[in-house]
Coordinates of C-alpha atoms in Angstrom, one line a residue:
Chain A
M1 CA 118.6 173.2 71.4
P2 CA 121.1 170.5 70.2
P3 CA 120.1 169.4 66.3
L4 CA 118.1 166.3 66.4
T5 CA 121.0 163.2 64.6
L6 CA 119.9 159.9 63.9
H7 CA 122.0 157.0 64.5
E8 CA 122.2 153.9 62.3
L9 CA 121.4 150.6 65.4
P10 CA 121.9 147.4 65.1
F11 CA 118.3 145.2 64.8
E12 CA 119.9 144.3 68.8
M13 CA 119.8 146.9 70.2
V14 CA 116.8 148.3 69.8
P15 CA 114.3 148.3 72.5
L16 CA 111.6 145.9 73.1
E17 CA 109.6 146.8 75.8
A18 CA 107.1 149.5 75.3
R19 CA 107.9 152.8 77.4
L20 CA 105.4 153.8 79.3
L21 CA 106.7 158.1 80.0
V22 CA 105.1 158.9 76.7
E23 CA 104.9 163.0 77.1
T24 CA 101.7 164.1 76.4
T25 CA 101.7 167.1 74.4
P26 CA 98.1 168.1 73.9
A27 CA 99.1 171.5 71.0
G28 CA 102.7 171.9 70.9
F29 CA 105.9 170.8 69.6
P30 CA 106.9 167.1 71.1
S31 CA 109.4 167.0 72.9
P32 CA 113.0 167.0 70.9
A33 CA 113.8 164.3 74.8
Q34 CA 111.2 161.6 73.8
D35 CA 113.4 159.8 72.2
D36 CA 116.0 158.6 74.5
M37 CA 113.3 158.3 77.4
D38 CA 114.5 155.7 80.0
E39 CA 112.9 153.8 82.5
P40 CA 113.7 156.0 86.4
I41 CA 115.9 153.3 88.2
D42 CA 113.8 150.7 89.6
L43 CA 116.3 149.6 92.6
A44 CA 113.7 146.8 93.5
S45 CA 115.0 144.7 90.1
W46 CA 117.9 145.5 90.8
L47 CA 117.5 144.0 94.5
I48 CA 116.1 141.7 93.0
D49 CA 116.2 138.7 90.1
H50 CA 113.9 136.2 91.2
P51 CA 110.8 138.0 92.3
A52 CA 108.6 134.8 92.4
A53 CA 110.7 133.3 94.5
S54 CA 112.4 136.0 96.5
Y55 CA 111.1 137.2 100.1
V56 CA 111.8 140.4 101.8
M57 CA 112.5 140.2 105.8
R58 CA 113.1 143.0 108.1
V59 CA 116.3 142.6 110.8
A60 CA 116.1 142.4 113.9
G61 CA 118.7 142.0 116.4
H62 CA 122.4 142.6 116.4
S63 CA 124.3 139.6 115.7
M64 CA 125.0 140.4 111.9
V65 CA 126.5 144.0 112.5
D66 CA 129.9 143.1 111.2
A67 CA 128.6 141.9 107.9
G68 CA 126.8 145.3 108.7
I69 CA 123.8 144.2 108.5
A70 CA 121.8 146.6 111.5
D71 CA 118.9 145.7 113.4
G72 CA 116.1 147.7 111.5
D73 CA 117.5 146.7 107.9
L74 CA 115.2 144.7 104.9
V75 CA 117.1 141.6 103.4
V76 CA 116.1 140.1 99.9
V77 CA 115.9 136.2 100.5
S78 CA 116.0 134.2 97.7
R79 CA 115.0 130.9 97.7
A80 CA 116.3 130.7 94.0
V81 CA 119.8 130.1 95.0
E82 CA 120.8 127.3 96.6
A83 CA 122.5 128.0 99.7
R84 CA 126.8 127.8 99.8
P85 CA 129.2 128.5 102.8
G86 CA 130.4 131.4 102.7
D87 CA 126.4 133.2 102.4
I88 CA 124.3 134.4 104.7
V89 CA 121.7 132.5 105.1
V90 CA 117.9 132.6 107.1
A91 CA 117.9 129.6 108.2
L92 CA 114.6 128.4 110.9
V93 CA 116.2 126.7 114.4
D94 CA 114.0 124.9 116.3
G95 CA 111.1 126.7 114.2
S96 CA 112.6 130.3 114.9
R97 CA 113.7 132.5 112.4
T98 CA 117.4 133.5 112.4
M99 CA 119.7 135.5 109.8
K100 CA 123.6 133.7 110.5
R101 CA 126.7 133.3 107.6
L102 CA 126.5 129.7 106.6
R103 CA 130.0 127.8 107.0
R104 CA 131.9 124.8 106.6
S105 CA 134.2 123.6 109.6
A106 CA 136.0 120.6 110.5
G107 CA 133.5 119.2 108.0
R108 CA 130.4 120.0 109.6
L109 CA 128.3 123.2 108.6
W110 CA 127.3 125.8 110.6
L111 CA 125.7 129.0 111.4
V112 CA 128.2 131.5 112.2
P113 CA 127.0 135.3 114.0
E114 CA 129.3 138.5 112.6
A115 CA 129.3 139.9 116.0
E116 CA 131.0 139.6 119.2
G117 CA 129.2 137.9 122.1
Y118 CA 126.8 135.8 120.2
D119 CA 127.0 131.3 119.4
R120 CA 127.4 129.8 116.4
I121 CA 124.7 126.6 116.1
I122 CA 125.2 123.2 114.4
V123 CA 123.7 122.1 111.8
D124 CA 121.5 119.1 112.4
E125 CA 118.2 117.7 111.4
T126 CA 116.6 120.3 113.6
V127 CA 117.7 123.5 111.5
E128 CA 116.2 124.2 108.1
V129 CA 118.4 126.7 105.5
W130 CA 115.3 128.3 104.1
G131 CA 116.7 130.8 101.8
V132 CA 119.7 132.8 100.8
V133 CA 119.9 136.6 101.5
V134 CA 121.2 138.0 98.5
A135 CA 120.7 141.6 99.0
L136 CA 120.5 144.4 101.3
A137 CA 117.6 148.0 102.3
R138 CA 118.4 150.6 104.2
R139 CA 117.3 153.9 104.8
Y140 CA 118.7 157.0 106.0
R141 CA 116.2 158.9 106.7
R142 CA 112.4 160.3 104.8
Chain B
M1 CA 95.7 113.5 71.6
T2 CA 96.4 116.6 73.7
T3 CA 98.0 116.0 77.4
V4 CA 96.9 117.6 79.8
A5 CA 98.3 118.1 83.3
L6 CA 96.3 119.9 86.5
I7 CA 98.9 121.2 89.4
D8 CA 97.1 121.4 92.9
C9 CA 98.2 122.6 95.8
N10 CA 97.8 120.9 99.0
N11 CA 95.6 122.2 101.5
Y12 CA 96.6 125.7 99.5
Y13 CA 95.7 128.4 102.2
V14 CA 97.4 126.6 105.1
S15 CA 100.6 125.5 103.4
C16 CA 100.3 129.5 102.4
E17 CA 100.1 130.0 106.4
R18 CA 102.5 127.9 107.4
A19 CA 105.1 129.3 105.1
F20 CA 105.9 132.1 106.8
D21 CA 104.6 130.6 110.4
A22 CA 107.2 127.9 111.2
S23 CA 105.4 126.9 114.6
L24 CA 101.8 126.1 111.8
N25 CA 103.4 122.4 110.8
G26 CA 102.4 120.0 112.5
V27 CA 99.8 120.9 113.9
P28 CA 96.3 121.2 113.4
V29 CA 95.7 124.5 111.6
V30 CA 92.0 125.5 109.7
V31 CA 91.6 128.7 107.7
A32 CA 88.6 130.3 108.0
S33 CA 85.9 132.1 105.7
N34 CA 85.7 135.5 105.0
N35 CA 84.4 137.6 108.1
D36 CA 85.8 134.5 109.7
G37 CA 82.6 132.0 109.2
C38 CA 82.8 128.7 108.2
A39 CA 86.2 126.6 107.7
I40 CA 87.6 126.6 104.4
A41 CA 90.7 125.1 104.2
R42 CA 92.2 122.4 107.2
S43 CA 95.4 121.5 107.6
S44 CA 95.7 117.0 107.4
E45 CA 96.3 117.2 111.2
A46 CA 92.4 118.6 111.1
K47 CA 91.3 116.9 108.1
A48 CA 91.9 113.5 111.0
L49 CA 90.6 115.6 113.7
G50 CA 86.8 115.4 111.6
V51 CA 87.2 118.9 110.9
K52 CA 84.4 119.6 107.2
M53 CA 84.8 121.0 104.6
G54 CA 82.3 124.2 105.8
D55 CA 82.0 123.6 109.2
P56 CA 80.6 126.9 111.3
I57 CA 84.0 128.1 113.7
H58 CA 81.3 129.5 116.2
L59 CA 79.9 125.6 116.7
I60 CA 83.0 123.5 116.4
R61 CA 84.5 126.2 118.8
D62 CA 84.9 123.9 121.8
R63 CA 86.1 120.9 120.0
L64 CA 88.9 123.1 117.8
N65 CA 90.0 124.4 121.2
K66 CA 90.1 121.2 123.2
H67 CA 92.5 120.5 120.4
G68 CA 94.5 123.0 120.1
V69 CA 93.3 123.1 116.5
V70 CA 95.1 127.4 115.4
V71 CA 92.1 128.9 114.1
R72 CA 93.0 131.4 111.1
S73 CA 91.3 134.6 108.8
S74 CA 91.8 133.9 105.8
N75 CA 94.1 136.1 104.1
Y76 CA 93.7 136.5 100.2
T77 CA 96.1 139.3 100.5
L78 CA 98.5 136.2 100.9
Y79 CA 97.2 133.9 98.7
G80 CA 96.7 136.0 96.1
D81 CA 100.3 136.8 96.3
M82 CA 101.7 132.9 96.9
Q83 CA 99.5 131.8 93.3
R84 CA 101.6 134.1 91.2
R85 CA 104.4 132.9 92.2
V86 CA 103.4 128.9 92.3
V87 CA 102.6 129.8 89.3
A88 CA 105.6 131.6 87.8
A89 CA 107.2 128.6 88.9
V90 CA 105.2 126.9 87.4
E91 CA 105.0 128.1 83.8
E92 CA 108.7 127.2 82.2
F93 CA 107.2 123.4 82.5
A94 CA 104.2 123.8 80.4
S95 CA 103.7 124.9 76.8
E96 CA 101.0 127.5 78.0
V97 CA 99.3 127.3 81.8
E98 CA 95.6 128.4 82.8
I99 CA 95.0 129.2 85.6
Y100 CA 91.3 127.4 87.0
S101 CA 91.6 128.2 90.9
I102 CA 93.6 130.4 93.6
D103 CA 95.0 126.6 93.8
E104 CA 95.1 125.0 90.9
T105 CA 96.7 125.5 87.5
F106 CA 96.0 123.7 84.0
L107 CA 99.5 123.1 81.7
D108 CA 99.4 121.6 77.9
L109 CA 102.3 119.7 78.4
E110 CA 101.8 118.5 74.6
P111 CA 105.1 119.8 73.3
F112 CA 106.9 117.4 76.6
A113 CA 104.7 114.4 75.7
D114 CA 107.8 112.1 74.9
R115 CA 109.8 112.7 78.3
D116 CA 109.0 111.0 81.7
L117 CA 106.3 113.2 82.9
V118 CA 106.1 111.9 86.0
D119 CA 109.7 113.2 86.2
H120 CA 108.8 116.0 84.5
A121 CA 105.8 117.1 87.1
N122 CA 108.0 115.8 89.5
A123 CA 111.0 118.4 88.9
M124 CA 108.1 120.9 88.5
R125 CA 106.5 120.7 92.2
D126 CA 110.1 120.6 93.0
Q127 CA 110.6 124.1 92.0
V128 CA 107.3 125.0 93.5
R129 CA 108.4 123.7 96.9
R130 CA 111.5 126.0 96.4
W131 CA 110.4 128.7 95.7
T132 CA 107.6 128.9 97.7
T133 CA 107.4 126.0 100.0
I134 CA 104.7 125.2 99.2
P135 CA 103.9 121.1 98.4
T136 CA 101.7 119.8 95.1
C137 CA 100.0 117.3 93.4
V138 CA 99.9 117.0 89.5
G139 CA 97.6 114.9 87.3
I140 CA 97.9 113.4 84.0
A141 CA 95.7 113.1 81.1
P142 CA 94.2 113.4 77.8
T143 CA 92.0 115.6 79.0
K144 CA 90.8 118.1 81.8
T145 CA 88.0 116.3 83.5
L146 CA 91.0 113.3 83.6
A147 CA 93.6 115.5 84.6
K148 CA 91.7 116.8 87.8
L149 CA 89.5 113.2 88.0
A150 CA 94.2 112.6 88.4
N151 CA 94.8 114.6 90.4
A152 CA 92.7 112.9 93.0
A153 CA 94.1 109.9 92.1
A154 CA 97.1 111.4 93.2
K155 CA 96.1 112.8 96.3
K156 CA 94.1 110.2 97.7
N157 CA 96.0 107.6 96.8
P158 CA 99.6 107.0 98.6
L159 CA 100.9 104.9 95.4
F160 CA 100.7 107.7 93.0
D161 CA 103.7 109.6 94.9
G162 CA 101.8 113.2 94.6
V163 CA 101.9 112.5 91.0
A164 CA 99.4 110.2 88.5
D165 CA 100.4 110.0 84.6
L166 CA 96.7 108.8 84.0
R167 CA 97.7 108.7 79.8
D168 CA 97.7 105.0 79.6
P169 CA 94.5 103.5 78.8
V170 CA 95.1 100.6 81.7
L171 CA 95.3 102.5 84.2
R172 CA 93.4 104.9 84.0
S173 CA 90.4 102.2 83.3
W174 CA 91.8 101.2 87.1
V175 CA 91.3 104.5 88.5
L176 CA 87.8 105.3 86.9
D177 CA 86.5 102.1 88.3
R178 CA 87.3 103.1 91.5
F179 CA 86.7 106.7 90.9
P180 CA 83.0 108.3 92.4
A181 CA 80.7 109.5 89.9
G182 CA 79.7 112.0 92.0
D183 CA 82.7 113.2 93.1
V184 CA 83.8 113.9 88.4
W185 CA 83.9 117.1 88.0
G186 CA 80.8 118.9 85.7
V187 CA 78.5 116.5 88.2
G188 CA 76.1 118.2 90.3
R189 CA 74.6 116.4 93.4
A190 CA 71.2 116.6 91.4
T191 CA 73.2 114.3 88.5
A192 CA 75.1 112.4 90.9
T193 CA 71.8 111.3 92.0
K194 CA 69.8 110.6 88.7
L195 CA 73.0 108.2 87.7
A196 CA 72.7 107.1 90.5
E197 CA 69.4 105.6 90.0
I198 CA 70.2 104.4 86.7
G199 CA 73.5 102.5 88.3
I200 CA 75.3 105.0 87.5
T201 CA 78.2 105.3 90.4
T202 CA 81.6 105.4 89.2
A203 CA 83.6 107.5 86.4
G204 CA 84.0 104.3 84.1
Q205 CA 80.7 103.6 84.1
I206 CA 80.0 107.6 83.0
R207 CA 82.6 106.8 80.1
D208 CA 80.8 103.5 79.0
M209 CA 77.2 106.0 79.0
Q210 CA 76.4 106.0 75.5
M211 CA 75.7 109.9 73.7
K212 CA 72.4 109.5 73.7
Q213 CA 71.3 108.1 77.1
A214 CA 73.3 110.8 78.2
R215 CA 71.9 113.6 76.6
G216 CA 68.7 112.3 77.7
L217 CA 69.3 112.0 81.2
G218 CA 70.6 116.2 81.5
T219 CA 72.4 118.2 79.5
V220 CA 75.0 118.7 77.4
V221 CA 77.5 118.6 80.3
L222 CA 77.1 115.3 80.8
E223 CA 77.1 115.0 77.3
R224 CA 81.0 116.5 77.0
L225 CA 81.7 115.1 80.0
V226 CA 81.2 111.4 78.5
A227 CA 83.6 112.2 76.2
E228 CA 86.1 114.2 78.1
L229 CA 86.3 110.6 80.3
Q230 CA 87.0 109.1 77.1
G231 CA 90.1 111.3 76.2
V232 CA 88.0 113.3 74.2
A233 CA 88.7 117.4 74.7
A234 CA 85.8 118.3 74.7
S235 CA 87.1 121.6 75.4
A236 CA 85.7 123.0 79.1
V237 CA 88.1 126.1 78.3
E238 CA 86.1 128.7 79.9
V239 CA 88.1 131.3 77.5
I240 CA 85.0 131.2 74.4
E241 CA 87.3 131.9 71.2
P242 CA 85.8 135.8 70.7
Q243 CA 84.0 135.2 67.2
R244 CA 81.9 138.2 65.3
R245 CA 79.5 138.5 68.4
G246 CA 80.8 137.8 71.7
M247 CA 83.3 136.0 74.1
A248 CA 83.1 134.8 77.8
V249 CA 85.3 134.5 80.3
T250 CA 83.6 132.6 82.8
R251 CA 84.2 130.5 85.6
S252 CA 83.2 128.5 88.9
F253 CA 84.5 128.9 92.4
G254 CA 85.6 126.3 93.6
T255 CA 84.3 127.5 97.4
P256 CA 80.8 129.3 97.1
V257 CA 81.7 133.2 97.4
H258 CA 79.4 135.7 99.9
D259 CA 80.8 139.0 100.6
I260 CA 81.6 141.5 97.3
E261 CA 85.8 141.5 97.8
T262 CA 85.7 138.6 96.8
L263 CA 83.9 138.8 93.1
M264 CA 85.6 141.6 93.1
G265 CA 88.9 140.0 92.7
A266 CA 87.5 137.8 90.3
V267 CA 85.5 139.4 87.9
A268 CA 89.1 141.5 88.4
Q269 CA 90.8 138.7 87.5
Y270 CA 88.5 137.9 84.0
A271 CA 88.3 141.2 82.8
M272 CA 92.1 140.9 82.6
R273 CA 91.8 137.8 81.3
A274 CA 89.3 138.5 78.5
G275 CA 91.1 142.4 77.7
E276 CA 94.0 140.0 77.4
K277 CA 91.9 137.9 74.8
L278 CA 90.6 140.6 72.5
R279 CA 94.0 142.2 72.4
Q280 CA 95.5 139.4 71.0
H281 CA 93.0 139.5 68.7
G282 CA 93.0 143.0 67.5
L283 CA 89.8 143.7 68.3
V284 CA 87.7 145.8 71.0
A285 CA 84.3 145.8 72.3
G286 CA 81.0 148.3 72.7
Q287 CA 79.5 146.5 75.9
L288 CA 80.9 144.2 78.7
S289 CA 78.1 142.3 80.7
V290 CA 78.8 141.0 83.6
F291 CA 77.1 138.3 85.9
F292 CA 77.3 136.1 89.1
H293 CA 74.9 133.4 90.5
T294 CA 74.2 131.1 93.6
N295 CA 74.0 127.3 92.7
R296 CA 70.1 127.0 90.8
F297 CA 70.0 123.1 91.9
K298 CA 71.0 123.3 95.7
A299 CA 67.2 123.7 96.8
G300 CA 66.7 125.2 99.8
A301 CA 69.7 127.4 99.3
G302 CA 68.5 131.1 98.8
Q303 CA 68.8 132.0 94.5
Y304 CA 70.1 135.3 93.8
Q305 CA 71.2 136.6 90.6
G306 CA 73.0 139.3 89.3
A307 CA 73.8 140.9 85.9
R308 CA 74.8 144.5 84.2
R309 CA 75.2 145.1 81.2
M310 CA 77.4 148.1 80.6
A311 CA 78.6 149.9 77.5
L312 CA 82.0 150.8 76.5
H313 CA 82.9 154.5 75.7
P314 CA 84.4 154.6 73.2
M315 CA 85.1 150.9 72.2
T316 CA 88.6 149.8 74.1
A317 CA 90.2 146.8 74.6
D318 CA 91.2 148.5 77.9
S319 CA 92.0 145.7 80.5
L320 CA 91.7 148.9 83.1
E321 CA 88.9 150.8 81.5
L322 CA 87.1 147.0 81.0
L323 CA 88.0 146.4 84.6
A324 CA 85.9 149.8 86.0
A325 CA 83.1 148.9 84.0
A326 CA 82.8 145.1 85.6
R327 CA 83.3 146.6 89.2
R328 CA 80.4 149.3 88.5
G329 CA 78.2 146.2 87.5
V330 CA 79.2 144.2 90.3
E331 CA 78.3 146.6 92.8
A332 CA 75.0 147.7 90.9
A333 CA 73.8 144.3 91.1
W334 CA 75.5 142.5 94.1
R335 CA 73.2 141.8 97.0
D336 CA 74.3 140.5 100.7
G337 CA 73.9 136.8 102.0
Y338 CA 74.0 134.6 98.9
A339 CA 76.4 131.6 98.6
Y340 CA 77.5 132.4 94.9
T341 CA 79.4 129.9 92.7
K342 CA 80.0 131.8 89.2
A343 CA 80.6 134.5 88.5
G344 CA 82.0 135.7 84.4
I345 CA 82.3 138.6 82.5
M346 CA 80.8 138.6 78.9
L347 CA 81.9 141.3 76.3
D348 CA 79.5 141.7 72.8
D349 CA 80.0 144.1 69.9
L350 CA 83.5 143.5 69.0
V351 CA 84.9 145.5 66.3
A352 CA 88.4 145.1 64.9
A353 CA 90.4 147.4 67.0
E354 CA 91.3 149.7 63.8
L355 CA 87.9 149.8 62.2
R356 CA 86.8 151.6 65.7
P357 CA 84.4 154.8 65.9
R358 CA 86.5 156.6 66.8
T359 CA 85.3 160.1 69.1
L360 CA 86.2 163.7 70.5
F361 CA 87.7 163.4 74.3
E362 CA 89.0 159.9 74.4
G363 CA 91.8 160.4 76.0
D364 CA 96.0 159.4 75.0
V365 CA 94.4 156.8 74.1
E366 CA 97.7 155.5 72.7
R367 CA 99.2 155.7 75.7
R368 CA 96.9 153.4 76.9
D369 CA 97.7 151.3 73.9
R370 CA 101.8 150.5 75.4
L371 CA 100.3 150.4 78.6
M372 CA 98.1 147.7 77.6
T373 CA 101.1 146.2 75.4
A374 CA 103.1 146.4 78.3
L375 CA 100.6 144.5 80.6
D376 CA 100.5 141.9 78.0
E377 CA 104.2 141.5 77.6
V378 CA 105.1 141.0 81.3
N379 CA 102.2 139.0 81.8
G380 CA 102.8 136.7 78.2
R381 CA 106.4 136.5 80.4
F382 CA 105.6 135.9 83.8
G383 CA 102.7 134.1 83.7
K384 CA 99.2 136.3 84.0
F385 CA 98.1 138.1 85.9
T386 CA 102.1 138.9 87.0
A387 CA 101.2 142.7 86.2
V388 CA 98.1 143.5 88.0
P389 CA 96.2 146.5 87.9
A390 CA 96.4 147.7 91.8
A391 CA 93.1 148.3 91.9
Q392 CA 92.1 144.7 91.7
G393 CA 88.2 145.8 91.8
F394 CA 89.4 146.0 95.1
R395 CA 86.9 149.2 97.8
R396 CA 88.1 148.9 101.1
D397 CA 84.8 150.0 102.8
W398 CA 83.7 146.2 102.9
K399 CA 85.3 145.8 106.1
M400 CA 85.5 142.2 107.0
R401 CA 85.6 140.8 110.4
A402 CA 89.4 138.7 109.7
E403 CA 90.4 138.2 114.2
N404 CA 93.5 136.1 112.9
R405 CA 94.2 136.9 109.9
S406 CA 98.1 136.7 109.1
P407 CA 100.1 139.1 108.2
A408 CA 100.2 140.0 104.1
W409 CA 103.8 138.7 104.5
T410 CA 105.2 138.8 101.3
T411 CA 103.3 142.4 99.6
R412 CA 103.3 144.8 102.1
I413 CA 107.2 146.6 103.6
D414 CA 105.6 147.4 106.9
E415 CA 104.1 143.8 107.5
V416 CA 107.1 141.4 106.5
P417 CA 108.3 138.5 108.1
T418 CA 111.0 139.3 111.1
V419 CA 114.4 137.5 110.6
R420 CA 116.5 137.7 113.8
A421 CA 119.6 138.4 114.1
D422 CA 120.4 137.7 118.3

């Protein structure tokens, strides 16, 4: 067993949150790891910065494969950030939810697919940019 | 003088449905109550067609079909999650928020009172709209009753453009003189009739009543209303601060509740809130009572009052323990077939946590304490009820009829909206 050493920490480094992983040792010695316990990695909090303004959606189709987004992938769509040219966005085109890259070209905004054989769409008053794709999640197997 | 705002989501259930289904935009939409019974939310188009609150769907089915009205079963999973988002969006605009109902939240705006509060409210509405797509109206006034009234004015009168700031006494009087007495928050049908008999038909006239007259006519409630309409906060706050004896969290429902699942959901929220209050004050409780009842003043309607008192062993401030006790109480006292309009829980036998009698075998109290601390922290930082127990008092064996229910768009990974890449 490694010897227990005490380090001096600046106050800001003291974790302020209560740790949920508390060892239960009804009769015995406390675990030497108890004070070094950390939360398990929470992928959701890494993928989602603004939970109250973020929505998970599932991709159907292949028009963004060159951007690395495949049919069946999950994407995190944020309404907390402003869409900029270059972002992948979710837009409502005639009421239908579609995902494309937002591009500026010849002074106009376009929704541009990233795969062979799909058309780009001009952003006019019938198009509403709904949110910005900020993250992607995919599983390969169970 | 306090400064209170009420933010209220417009046609909330319909707005939630529209957030993920653009085909509902611009068409009349009605959301049906549990078991697809009655209309409980209507889009403006449906209102224009004459669909009334509470209309039984099966009786107006032909009319709905003729006008192409889309009927959705209520989807409380979605509405609850969207509410959490709305509350998170408004939080930074207020020093304190109090969730009043699924679509109404009171805000303490006192620290912002020297600003232009119409601008402030509009910035808040923009943020809600951006984060959730949901449109809102805001009423601002010195008391909650007036804020509620201001909100109704903001909703009804296009002049206000969605925000009514009634702190100005002249404007307030103008609105109160035009506001029907029966529509004032807290004035029931019986009271409205009594008031009409002595010629009182507007909110302005209620405000000008003598306290003695108000007391003579009816209740303490009416007396408190007069004060509130005069701009004196009589505090209709539902969380009564814990005294030595006990505390209560109670609330009247906006729409009567007919099913145990919805009631459980409400009671679960009160249990969470009560636990938080206890912990804030460093107290534990030994008894929990849960009650719910029908509208006692509604003649002709079936009446039932359910209540149970549960002992808490060991004494606790643990929201999960409170929730479990409240749930057992509701299950034991529940009766089908009534329209419940109010529910609440009361905690008695309060002592300081450190004086709590210890019992043997009480499990890992410290661990539970830490969980509660974390819960309070999360809820304090991100808004009330951000973190709630997944159980929430819901039992799945009360199956409901819900033929046209939309998916749990925002809370279940296998039901999330599809975005087309084609």
